[in-house]
Each structure stands twice: as structure tokens, then as C-alpha cells.
């Protein structure tokens, strides 16, 4: 297991980072580019491990996917020409790959088994399997629980009208992908609006999709046209440096070309409510997705309440790093209605509370969130990532406010979403980051 010891006591921050491509959008570029016939190209693709798993899976279905740096060329003869793979399709740690793939395979001409790593194999798949079965999908499991491995035998599908019981873009997207192959018009009603990258990108591929507030409808039997996709920077990766700049002793960080789709920008609302200074400049839109540069300056922060149902999907992945931010804010920060955190890459409520409390934070765990009492000085110590990239990065950023070094256990997982993370942390801390690497 790879461990890093990070020394950043009393360091100021400064400089500019070009944030790597958005993970959600990168997955969808490969998926839609593989479904459409022709040559799709993508730029600023995220070469994190999750997205590389998605690329490899579509190669195994017979699609040519070439990645050079962050440029991708996808050449597909269209879904109808896919072949059943020789071996199980391995999603690694990626919930997005697994859940969207189940929806895509359901109406495809192939039969395939979908597998994942030890963490993904524990995560719930019933949330996609039930609605897909309602559409006629043949999905079977070797065990009683609906978890991976699952085998999908592609078949003829019929449209459904469905309201997922949890607000989940993965569930919505799985149904929409299946709906593309189904007879009739598939309709998804959401309890709260979730990220709409699938809908926006489907439009870029020439597919007609109707988005009305909380309802999305899609007519089956449409053929997409290959296109060019520009992936903006991932605000979920930017979040670590937003917080780094806010809690550092002093300094300013500029984050370039960060995606600003409003289904993803909940962290900016929270930071503003806490008194953090984030300015957005150079706003633009490319291929259906807005983006801009963020300029963040060290700020005095106060606690806040994060509980509105509609806000949750807009910042769910950022809650671990927001919890670290709250340990440095004066007053109480309350996070509620966030039970989904318990079924992410790890149980992020227990992981955040236990790991930050071990450094001196005062966090009460709730069934559906946490209460963070701040400000608390943090001391040096050990953070276990539990194999979860976002917990590992939270631990590394905590080193900026801890009075001693932080040892982060199992840092290899950070490459899942942000392979350049330590290089970027080194850059904005003016190479003050003294890293001790250990493997074992
Ligand atoms: C994602 C949706 C979210 C998010 C995940 C990526 C996506 O998950 O947490 O990191 O790309 O659709 P849920 O749909 O489970 O909320």
C-alpha cells in the first residue's frame, strides 16, 4: 500500500492550476461516442483510472478508442455492431461506469458480465437494476443481493416513466441510455435535479431530449451522430484547491477552466454562505457546458447549514472537503439529508468524522450527515483514505492547517479522479510540499 507523509505546516499558497477534465463528462464522451457510428473526438479528457476503465470496456465491445495525452479519438461502427466481450467488463472502482453501462448494455446486441473492485462490488446496483428490469432488461446476479458481478443479456426494451427514489444522475442516465434503445418515450421524474451532463451531451450528439425542470423525456430509436466534445475542468477536483486556498495562512489560487454547470456548483454557494472569497472570471461555454476561472483567496469563515434537498446532488461529492473547511470555520456547520454519502466509494460520513476527529476536529456523526464544531486546530497524524480518492485528497489538504505532518495511507487511489493532484499541490505551495513516499 502506498503511503505519503505530507509536510505543509504554515505554508502560504499562490499560483495557477489548470484543473483536469471532468470525470462525469469524460465517461459520457466515451459512452456516447461508442454508441454513435462514426468518429467522435474529445479534448481535455480525464485520464483518471475510472475513465480509463470506461475506455477499456468499450474497446472490449469492439470500439476503437485511442487516447493521446488528453485527446481521445473514438471510432465506432455503432452499437449494433458491438461484439460480446471475451471476458468480464471491469469497472474497477467506478460506480458511474458500472451503473451507466448496465443501462447501455440492456438494449444492446451483446451479452456481458460487469464486475468491479472490492469497494464497487459492495455498492448498491438495485437502484438501476429495478427500473431497467421494468423496461424488460435481462440482468442476472450470481448472489441474492443486487451487487456486482451482474450479467446483462441485451434484449428489446420498452419505455418507462419512472421516479427514482434517490436523486441520482447515475440512475437517471442509466435509464436514459436504455431509453435510447426502447420502443416509446422514456420519462424520468427527479425528486431533486441532478447533474445533467448526459442530457446536454446527448443533444450534442444530435439526439432529441426534452428537459423540463425535474422531468426528462427521450424518444427511443434515435441514432446519434459522432461529434467533437470539449471537457471542462472538474469542479469536484477544483474543490480541493478551493478549500486549500480558503484555509491556507495566506495567498490566492487561480483555477483555470473549471466546469460551472449549475447542477454541480453547490460548493460555491456554500463557500459564499461561509464568507469565503471566490471570484469567477473569464466565463464561457463550450459544447453545451459552461466554464470559467476561479480566483480564491484565504478568508475568515463562519459555519453554515447544508440541508436543503435540492442542494445535495449539487455538492454531494464535495462534502468531505467541505467538512474539512468547516473545521476551520467559527461556529457550527450542520450537514443533513446526505445519507447518500454512506454508499459512495466508502462510507464517507464515518470516514470523514473518524479521520478528521483523529487529528483534533470535533465532528458528530449523524445517520444522514454530520455536525462540525469549529474552529478546531488540527494536529499532525494519520489519515486512512479507505481506498477512497476524495478522502485521500481531503487528508492531504488538511496538512495545510495541521501543526505537524500528515501521513495519508493508501494514496494510489487519488489517481482515480486526479492523477496530477500532488504535482498541483506542490505547485501552489511553491514546492514547500515535502513528500515522503513509502510503499508496503
Ligand atoms: C455521477 C453522479 C453522482 C456522483 C458521482 C458521479 C455521475 O452519483 O456522486 O461521483 O457521473 O453521474 P449518484 O448518481 O449516485 O448521485
Short mmCIF file of C-alpha atoms and ligand atoms in Angstrom, two decimals:
data_model
loop_
_atom_site.label_atom_id
_atom_site.label_comp_id
_atom_site.label_asym_id
_atom_site.label_seq_id
_atom_site.Cartn_x
_atom_site.Cartn_y
_atom_site.Cartn_z
CA UNK A 1 0.00 0.00 0.00
CA UNK A 2 1.34 3.43 -0.96
CA UNK A 3 1.63 5.96 1.88
CA UNK A 4 2.69 9.61 1.67
CA UNK A 5 3.76 11.87 4.53
CA UNK A 6 2.92 15.50 3.77
CA UNK A 7 4.60 18.45 5.46
CA UNK A 8 2.82 21.76 4.82
CA UNK A 9 2.77 23.49 8.22
CA UNK A 10 2.26 27.27 7.98
CA UNK A 11 2.63 27.31 4.22
CA UNK A 12 1.05 30.06 2.11
CA UNK A 13 -0.43 29.30 -1.31
CA UNK A 14 -0.06 31.02 -4.63
CA UNK A 15 -0.33 30.29 -8.35
CA UNK A 16 -2.46 28.86 -11.09
CA UNK A 17 -3.69 25.36 -11.85
CA UNK A 18 -5.39 24.09 -14.98
CA UNK A 19 -7.92 21.71 -13.48
CA UNK A 20 -8.05 18.31 -15.26
CA UNK A 21 -11.13 17.23 -17.21
CA UNK A 22 -14.46 16.46 -15.61
CA UNK A 23 -14.86 12.79 -14.68
CA UNK A 24 -18.62 12.59 -15.32
CA UNK A 25 -18.34 14.28 -18.72
CA UNK A 26 -15.30 12.19 -19.76
CA UNK A 27 -17.18 8.92 -19.10
CA UNK A 28 -20.14 10.13 -21.13
CA UNK A 29 -17.95 11.19 -24.08
CA UNK A 30 -16.62 7.63 -24.41
CA UNK A 31 -20.08 6.11 -23.95
CA UNK A 32 -21.96 8.30 -26.44
CA UNK A 33 -19.02 8.20 -28.87
CA UNK A 34 -19.18 4.39 -28.76
CA UNK A 35 -22.95 4.24 -29.23
CA UNK A 36 -22.93 6.58 -32.27
CA UNK A 37 -21.41 5.38 -35.52
CA UNK A 38 -18.52 7.41 -36.89
CA UNK A 39 -15.55 9.25 -35.43
CA UNK A 40 -16.01 11.19 -32.19
CA UNK A 41 -13.18 13.25 -30.77
CA UNK A 42 -12.80 14.65 -27.24
CA UNK A 43 -10.30 17.11 -25.82
CA UNK A 44 -9.23 17.62 -22.20
CA UNK A 45 -10.40 14.08 -21.41
CA UNK A 46 -9.68 13.00 -17.83
CA UNK A 47 -7.08 10.24 -17.85
CA UNK A 48 -8.00 9.20 -14.32
CA UNK A 49 -8.32 5.48 -13.68
CA UNK A 50 -12.13 5.48 -13.64
CA UNK A 51 -12.36 6.96 -17.14
CA UNK A 52 -9.60 4.68 -18.45
CA UNK A 53 -11.71 1.74 -17.26
CA UNK A 54 -14.64 3.05 -19.29
CA UNK A 55 -12.40 3.40 -22.37
CA UNK A 56 -11.10 -0.16 -22.00
CA UNK A 57 -14.62 -1.57 -21.62
CA UNK A 58 -15.74 -0.09 -24.94
CA UNK A 59 -12.59 -1.40 -26.64
CA UNK A 60 -13.61 -4.84 -25.44
CA UNK A 61 -17.01 -4.35 -27.06
CA UNK A 62 -15.27 -3.68 -30.40
CA UNK A 63 -14.97 0.12 -30.42
CA UNK A 64 -11.62 1.72 -31.27
CA UNK A 65 -10.67 4.17 -28.52
CA UNK A 66 -7.29 5.90 -28.83
CA UNK A 67 -6.04 8.24 -26.11
CA UNK A 68 -3.07 10.54 -26.74
CA UNK A 69 -2.38 12.84 -23.81
CA UNK A 70 -5.83 14.24 -23.06
CA UNK A 71 -7.13 13.86 -26.65
CA UNK A 72 -9.37 10.93 -27.45
CA UNK A 73 -10.49 9.52 -30.78
CA UNK A 74 -13.40 7.09 -30.70
CA UNK A 75 -14.20 5.20 -33.89
CA UNK A 76 -17.32 3.11 -33.72
CA UNK A 77 -19.41 1.21 -36.25
CA UNK A 78 -22.37 1.92 -33.93
CA UNK A 79 -23.86 -0.08 -31.10
CA UNK A 80 -25.50 -2.64 -33.39
CA UNK A 81 -22.01 -3.78 -34.46
CA UNK A 82 -20.69 -4.34 -30.93
CA UNK A 83 -19.50 -7.83 -30.04
CA UNK A 84 -19.95 -9.76 -26.82
CA UNK A 85 -16.66 -9.42 -24.88
CA UNK A 86 -14.31 -12.35 -24.27
CA UNK A 87 -14.08 -11.63 -20.54
CA UNK A 88 -15.96 -9.72 -17.82
CA UNK A 89 -16.11 -5.95 -18.26
CA UNK A 90 -14.08 -4.49 -15.37
CA UNK A 91 -15.36 -1.16 -13.99
CA UNK A 92 -12.65 -1.04 -11.30
CA UNK A 93 -13.74 1.48 -8.63
CA UNK A 94 -16.12 3.39 -10.88
CA UNK A 95 -19.80 3.49 -9.91
CA UNK A 96 -20.59 5.74 -12.87
CA UNK A 97 -19.08 3.24 -15.32
CA UNK A 98 -20.98 0.33 -13.79
CA UNK A 99 -24.40 1.93 -13.48
CA UNK A 100 -24.43 3.68 -16.86
CA UNK A 101 -23.02 0.57 -18.54
CA UNK A 102 -25.87 -1.58 -17.20
CA UNK A 103 -28.32 0.80 -18.88
CA UNK A 104 -26.34 0.86 -22.12
CA UNK A 105 -25.92 -2.93 -22.34
CA UNK A 106 -29.58 -3.60 -21.53
CA UNK A 107 -30.75 -2.77 -25.07
CA UNK A 108 -27.54 -3.65 -26.92
CA UNK A 109 -26.91 -6.74 -29.08
CA UNK A 110 -24.35 -8.21 -26.62
CA UNK A 111 -24.21 -10.35 -23.51
CA UNK A 112 -21.65 -9.29 -20.91
CA UNK A 113 -20.76 -9.68 -17.25
CA UNK A 114 -19.99 -6.46 -15.39
CA UNK A 115 -17.51 -6.64 -12.49
CA UNK A 116 -15.78 -4.15 -10.17
CA UNK A 117 -13.15 -3.92 -7.43
CA UNK A 118 -13.71 -4.85 -3.78
CA UNK A 119 -15.30 -1.45 -2.99
CA UNK A 120 -17.58 -1.21 -6.03
CA UNK A 121 -18.70 -4.83 -5.53
CA UNK A 122 -20.35 -3.75 -2.26
CA UNK A 123 -22.22 -0.75 -3.69
CA UNK A 124 -25.96 -0.98 -4.46
CA UNK A 125 -26.94 -1.74 -8.05
CA UNK A 126 -30.64 -2.39 -7.33
CA UNK A 127 -31.33 1.30 -7.95
CA UNK A 128 -30.59 0.75 -11.66
CA UNK A 129 -31.49 -2.94 -11.99
CA UNK A 130 -35.13 -2.50 -10.87
CA UNK A 131 -36.10 0.22 -13.37
CA UNK A 132 -34.12 -1.49 -16.14
CA UNK A 133 -35.99 -4.75 -15.46
CA UNK A 134 -39.23 -2.74 -15.70
CA UNK A 135 -38.08 -1.85 -19.21
CA UNK A 136 -37.64 -5.56 -19.99
CA UNK A 137 -33.88 -5.85 -19.33
CA UNK A 138 -32.36 -9.27 -18.64
CA UNK A 139 -29.97 -8.69 -15.77
CA UNK A 140 -28.96 -11.57 -13.54
CA UNK A 141 -26.91 -11.82 -10.40
CA UNK A 142 -24.96 -14.76 -9.02
CA UNK A 143 -25.80 -13.74 -5.46
CA UNK A 144 -29.00 -12.77 -3.69
CA UNK A 145 -28.09 -9.12 -3.28
CA UNK A 146 -28.14 -6.94 -6.39
CA UNK A 147 -24.43 -6.11 -6.44
CA UNK A 148 -21.68 -6.78 -9.00
CA UNK A 149 -20.94 -9.12 -10.73
CA UNK A 150 -24.10 -8.78 -12.85
CA UNK A 151 -24.69 -10.31 -16.27
CA UNK A 152 -26.67 -8.40 -18.88
CA UNK A 153 -28.14 -10.13 -21.89
CA UNK A 154 -29.09 -7.37 -24.30
CA UNK A 155 -32.72 -7.51 -25.41
CA UNK A 156 -35.65 -5.50 -26.76
CA UNK A 157 -36.74 -2.81 -24.33
CA UNK A 158 -39.89 -0.79 -23.77
CA UNK A 159 -40.05 2.78 -22.47
CA UNK A 160 -40.90 3.51 -18.84
CA UNK A 161 -41.99 6.52 -16.84
CA UNK A 162 -40.01 6.37 -13.62
CA UNK A 163 -39.28 8.41 -10.49
CA UNK A 164 -36.05 7.17 -8.86
CA UNK A 165 -36.46 7.02 -5.05
CA UNK A 166 -33.00 8.64 -4.66
CA UNK A 167 -31.85 11.71 -6.56
CA UNK A 168 -29.11 10.13 -8.69
CA UNK A 169 -27.64 11.19 -12.02
CA UNK A 170 -26.29 7.68 -12.45
CA UNK A 171 -29.77 6.17 -12.20
CA UNK A 172 -31.30 8.84 -14.45
CA UNK A 173 -28.54 8.35 -17.03
CA UNK A 174 -28.77 4.54 -16.99
CA UNK A 175 -32.49 4.78 -17.75
CA UNK A 176 -31.95 7.39 -20.47
CA UNK A 177 -29.27 5.25 -22.15
CA UNK A 178 -31.63 2.26 -22.06
CA UNK A 179 -34.45 4.54 -23.26
CA UNK A 180 -32.47 5.28 -26.42
CA UNK A 181 -32.95 1.63 -27.45
CA UNK A 182 -36.52 1.25 -26.13
CA UNK A 183 -39.80 1.47 -28.02
CA UNK A 184 -41.76 4.53 -26.93
CA UNK A 185 -40.80 7.61 -24.94
CA UNK A 186 -38.93 7.14 -21.67
CA UNK A 187 -39.65 9.69 -18.96
CA UNK A 188 -37.64 10.23 -15.76
CA UNK A 189 -39.02 12.46 -12.98
CA UNK A 190 -36.46 13.51 -10.38
CA UNK A 191 -37.02 14.36 -6.73
CA UNK A 192 -34.18 16.91 -6.98
CA UNK A 193 -32.35 17.99 -10.08
CA UNK A 194 -29.13 16.02 -10.56
CA UNK A 195 -26.20 16.68 -12.90
CA UNK A 196 -27.49 16.87 -16.46
CA UNK A 197 -24.31 16.08 -18.42
CA UNK A 198 -25.95 13.09 -20.13
CA UNK A 199 -28.81 15.24 -21.40
CA UNK A 200 -26.50 18.04 -22.59
CA UNK A 201 -24.16 15.65 -24.33
CA UNK A 202 -26.99 13.70 -25.95
CA UNK A 203 -28.04 16.99 -27.54
CA UNK A 204 -24.51 17.49 -28.84
CA UNK A 205 -24.77 14.07 -30.47
CA UNK A 206 -27.93 15.23 -32.26
CA UNK A 207 -30.35 13.31 -30.05
CA UNK A 208 -33.63 14.95 -29.18
CA UNK A 209 -34.17 15.11 -25.46
CA UNK A 210 -36.59 17.24 -23.55
CA UNK A 211 -35.59 18.69 -20.14
CA UNK A 212 -38.35 20.40 -18.15
CA UNK A 213 -37.39 21.29 -14.60
CA UNK A 214 -37.43 17.89 -12.88
CA UNK A 215 -38.61 15.80 -15.87
CA UNK A 216 -36.55 14.45 -18.75
CA UNK A 217 -38.08 12.64 -21.77
CA UNK A 218 -36.40 10.82 -24.60
CA UNK A 219 -37.88 9.06 -27.61
CA UNK A 220 -36.40 5.62 -28.30
CA UNK A 221 -34.90 4.52 -31.60
CA UNK A 222 -32.89 7.69 -32.28
CA UNK A 223 -29.42 7.45 -33.80
CA UNK A 224 -26.76 9.81 -32.53
CA UNK A 225 -24.21 11.48 -34.80
CA UNK A 226 -20.49 11.38 -33.96
CA UNK A 227 -19.25 14.77 -32.78
CA UNK A 228 -16.50 16.71 -31.00
CA UNK A 229 -16.59 17.10 -27.23
CA UNK A 230 -14.65 19.63 -25.13
CA UNK A 231 -14.41 18.53 -21.49
CA UNK A 232 -14.28 21.38 -18.96
CA UNK A 233 -12.24 21.08 -15.74
CA UNK A 234 -13.83 19.07 -12.95
CA UNK A 235 -15.28 21.27 -10.20
CA UNK A 236 -15.14 18.22 -7.91
CA UNK A 237 -11.33 18.21 -8.34
CA UNK A 238 -11.15 22.01 -8.14
CA UNK A 239 -12.94 21.73 -4.76
CA UNK A 240 -9.72 20.54 -3.06
CA UNK A 241 -7.84 23.64 -4.16
CA UNK A 242 -10.79 25.95 -3.43
CA UNK A 243 -10.61 24.74 0.16
CA UNK A 244 -6.78 24.78 0.18
CA UNK A 245 -6.80 28.47 -0.74
CA UNK A 246 -9.54 29.34 1.78
CA UNK A 247 -7.90 27.65 4.78
CA UNK A 248 -4.26 28.44 3.99
CA UNK A 249 -2.45 31.01 6.16
CA UNK A 250 -2.48 33.45 3.23
CA UNK A 251 -2.44 33.59 -0.56
CA UNK A 252 -4.53 33.32 -3.72
CA UNK A 253 -5.03 30.40 -6.10
CA UNK A 254 -6.44 30.68 -9.64
CA UNK A 255 -8.13 27.58 -11.06
CA UNK A 256 -8.47 27.66 -14.84
CA UNK A 257 -11.36 26.38 -16.99
CA UNK A 258 -13.49 24.88 -14.25
CA UNK A 259 -16.89 23.49 -15.29
CA UNK A 260 -19.70 25.68 -13.90
CA UNK A 261 -22.79 23.69 -14.84
CA UNK A 262 -25.22 24.79 -12.13
CA UNK A 263 -26.11 21.20 -11.27
CA UNK A 264 -22.53 20.98 -9.91
CA UNK A 265 -21.79 24.33 -8.28
CA UNK A 266 -23.31 23.81 -4.81
CA UNK A 267 -19.86 24.17 -3.24
CA UNK A 268 -19.66 27.76 -4.48
CA UNK A 269 -22.98 28.58 -2.80
CA UNK A 270 -21.76 27.04 0.47
CA UNK A 271 -18.41 28.82 0.36
CA UNK A 272 -20.20 32.11 -0.21
CA UNK A 273 -22.54 31.45 2.73
CA UNK A 274 -19.45 30.78 4.90
CA UNK A 275 -17.81 34.06 3.90
CA UNK A 276 -15.17 32.60 1.58
CA UNK A 277 -13.89 34.75 -1.25
CA UNK A 278 -14.24 33.11 -4.68
CA UNK A 279 -14.38 35.26 -7.81
CA UNK A 280 -15.42 33.84 -11.17
CA UNK A 281 -13.76 35.38 -14.24
CA UNK A 282 -13.48 34.54 -17.96
CA UNK A 283 -16.86 32.83 -18.13
CA UNK A 284 -17.54 30.96 -21.37
CA UNK A 285 -19.43 27.94 -22.74
CA UNK A 286 -18.07 25.14 -24.86
CA UNK A 287 -20.06 22.34 -26.45
CA UNK A 288 -23.02 22.76 -24.13
CA UNK A 289 -21.14 23.14 -20.83
CA UNK A 290 -20.34 26.48 -19.10
CA UNK A 291 -16.93 27.03 -17.52
CA UNK A 292 -14.79 29.82 -16.07
CA UNK A 293 -11.72 30.60 -13.96
CA UNK A 294 -12.00 30.70 -10.17
CA UNK A 295 -9.85 33.06 -8.09
CA UNK A 296 -9.85 32.05 -4.41
CA UNK A 297 -8.29 33.95 -1.53
CA UNK A 298 -7.64 32.88 2.08
CA UNK A 299 -10.71 34.00 4.08
CA UNK A 300 -12.19 34.13 7.57
CA UNK A 301 -15.04 31.62 7.62
CA UNK A 302 -18.20 31.04 9.62
CA UNK A 303 -20.23 27.84 9.97
CA UNK A 304 -23.38 27.21 7.91
CA UNK A 305 -26.25 24.77 7.44
CA UNK A 306 -26.27 22.45 4.42
CA UNK A 307 -29.54 20.52 4.37
CA UNK A 308 -31.75 21.65 1.52
CA UNK A 309 -32.75 18.56 -0.54
CA UNK A 310 -32.26 20.43 -3.82
CA UNK A 311 -28.69 21.37 -2.86
CA UNK A 312 -27.49 17.85 -2.06
CA UNK A 313 -26.92 16.48 -5.59
CA UNK A 314 -25.15 19.76 -6.47
CA UNK A 315 -22.37 19.15 -3.93
CA UNK A 316 -22.57 15.53 -2.77
CA UNK A 317 -19.01 14.67 -3.90
CA UNK A 318 -17.62 17.82 -2.28
CA UNK A 319 -18.97 17.17 1.24
CA UNK A 320 -15.76 15.51 2.57
CA UNK A 321 -13.64 18.53 1.67
CA UNK A 322 -16.41 20.92 2.81
CA UNK A 323 -16.27 19.12 6.18
CA UNK A 324 -12.56 19.92 6.42
CA UNK A 325 -13.34 23.55 5.54
CA UNK A 326 -15.96 23.63 8.32
CA UNK A 327 -13.39 22.51 10.91
CA UNK A 328 -11.66 25.86 10.27
CA UNK A 329 -14.84 27.99 10.34
CA UNK A 330 -16.09 29.58 13.53
CA UNK A 331 -19.37 28.16 14.77
CA UNK A 332 -21.37 25.09 13.92
CA UNK A 333 -21.77 23.61 10.42
CA UNK A 334 -24.69 21.21 10.07
CA UNK A 335 -24.89 18.76 7.15
CA UNK A 336 -28.19 16.83 6.87
CA UNK A 337 -30.06 14.90 4.17
CA UNK A 338 -26.77 13.49 2.93
CA UNK A 339 -27.28 9.75 3.65
CA UNK A 340 -26.09 9.02 0.09
CA UNK A 341 -22.58 9.68 1.42
CA UNK A 342 -22.77 6.30 3.12
CA UNK A 343 -22.93 4.43 -0.22
CA UNK A 344 -20.16 6.24 -2.06
CA UNK A 345 -16.64 4.79 -2.69
CA UNK A 346 -16.58 4.29 1.09
CA UNK A 347 -18.97 5.35 3.87
CA UNK A 348 -17.89 8.98 3.68
CA UNK A 349 -19.71 10.08 6.85
CA UNK A 350 -17.84 7.62 9.04
CA UNK A 351 -14.57 8.10 7.14
CA UNK A 352 -14.62 11.92 7.36
CA UNK A 353 -15.68 12.05 11.03
CA UNK A 354 -13.28 9.37 12.24
CA UNK A 355 -10.26 10.57 10.26
CA UNK A 356 -10.63 14.30 10.99
CA UNK A 357 -11.52 13.71 14.66
CA UNK A 358 -8.28 11.74 14.99
CA UNK A 359 -6.48 15.00 14.04
CA UNK A 360 -8.35 17.01 16.68
CA UNK A 361 -11.55 18.01 14.83
CA UNK A 362 -14.89 17.99 16.62
CA UNK A 363 -17.35 16.24 14.29
CA UNK A 364 -20.52 14.48 15.40
CA UNK A 365 -21.68 11.74 13.09
CA UNK A 366 -25.40 11.71 12.17
CA UNK A 367 -27.21 8.98 10.27
CA UNK A 368 -27.63 11.37 7.32
CA UNK A 369 -24.81 13.86 7.81
CA UNK A 370 -22.60 15.44 10.45
CA UNK A 371 -22.29 18.40 12.80
CA UNK A 372 -18.91 20.08 12.73
CA UNK A 373 -17.93 22.38 15.58
CA UNK A 374 -15.26 24.88 14.60
CA UNK A 375 -12.78 26.27 14.56
CA UNK A 376 -10.50 23.49 15.78
CA UNK A 377 -6.74 23.49 15.35
CA UNK A 378 -5.66 20.22 13.75
CA UNK A 379 -2.53 18.33 14.69
CA UNK A 380 -0.33 16.06 12.63
CA UNK A 381 -1.29 12.40 12.39
CA UNK A 382 -2.54 9.66 10.12
CA UNK A 383 -5.43 9.73 7.63
CA UNK A 384 -6.59 6.46 6.11
CA UNK A 385 -8.13 7.05 2.69
CA UNK A 386 -10.01 3.71 2.87
CA UNK A 387 -9.19 3.44 -0.83
CA UNK A 388 -11.40 6.50 -1.50
CA UNK A 389 -9.77 9.18 -3.66
CA UNK A 390 -11.73 12.04 -2.13
CA UNK A 391 -10.87 11.03 1.45
CA UNK A 392 -7.19 10.76 0.48
CA UNK A 393 -7.15 14.26 -1.06
CA UNK A 394 -9.02 15.69 1.95
CA UNK A 395 -6.26 14.27 4.18
CA UNK A 396 -3.52 15.85 2.08
CA UNK A 397 -5.21 19.29 2.13
CA UNK A 398 -5.61 19.02 5.93
CA UNK A 399 -1.79 19.21 6.09
CA UNK A 400 -2.10 22.94 5.29
CA UNK A 401 -3.71 23.63 8.68
CA UNK A 402 -2.20 20.86 10.81
CA UNK A 403 0.65 21.66 13.19
CA UNK A 404 2.63 18.60 12.10
CA UNK A 405 2.97 16.27 9.11
CA UNK A 406 0.00 14.21 7.89
CA UNK A 407 0.58 10.65 6.80
CA UNK A 408 -2.02 9.65 4.20
CA UNK A 409 -2.43 5.88 3.89
CA UNK A 410 -3.28 4.39 0.50
CA UNK A 411 -2.71 7.38 -1.78
CA UNK A 412 -2.67 5.38 -5.03
CA UNK A 413 -6.47 5.75 -5.21
CA UNK A 414 -6.11 9.51 -5.83
CA UNK A 415 -5.29 8.64 -9.46
CA UNK A 416 -8.92 7.52 -9.83
CA UNK A 417 -10.03 11.13 -10.38
CA UNK A 418 -6.96 13.37 -10.11
CA UNK A 419 -3.65 11.79 -11.21
CA UNK A 420 -1.84 15.19 -11.11
CA UNK A 421 -3.05 16.05 -7.58
CA UNK A 422 0.32 16.02 -5.78
CA UNK A 423 2.05 17.82 -8.65
CA UNK A 424 -0.59 20.57 -8.43
CA UNK A 425 -0.40 20.73 -4.63
CA UNK A 426 3.37 21.11 -4.92
CA UNK A 427 2.92 23.91 -7.47
CA UNK A 428 0.58 26.08 -5.38
CA UNK A 429 2.57 25.58 -2.20
CA UNK A 430 5.71 26.78 -4.06
CA UNK A 431 7.32 23.36 -3.68
CA UNK A 432 7.06 23.51 0.11
CA UNK A 433 5.40 20.13 -0.09
CA UNK A 434 7.96 17.73 1.28
CA UNK A 435 6.71 14.31 0.41
CA UNK A 436 7.98 11.14 1.93
CA UNK A 437 6.81 8.14 -0.07
CA UNK A 438 6.58 4.71 1.39
CA UNK A 439 5.23 1.55 -0.12
CA UNK A 440 4.36 -1.53 1.77
C1 LIG B 1 -22.09 10.87 -11.00
C2 LIG B 1 -23.20 11.03 -10.20
C3 LIG B 1 -23.13 11.11 -8.74
C4 LIG B 1 -21.73 11.41 -8.24
C5 LIG B 1 -20.70 10.55 -8.94
C6 LIG B 1 -20.73 10.81 -10.44
C7 LIG B 1 -22.27 10.81 -12.46
O1 LIG B 1 -23.53 9.87 -8.21
O2 LIG B 1 -21.66 11.21 -6.85
O3 LIG B 1 -19.40 10.84 -8.45
O4 LIG B 1 -21.27 10.96 -13.21
O5 LIG B 1 -23.41 10.60 -12.91
P1 LIG B 1 -25.09 9.48 -7.96
O6 LIG B 1 -25.77 9.46 -9.23
O7 LIG B 1 -25.02 8.12 -7.32
O8 LIG B 1 -25.61 10.52 -7.01
#
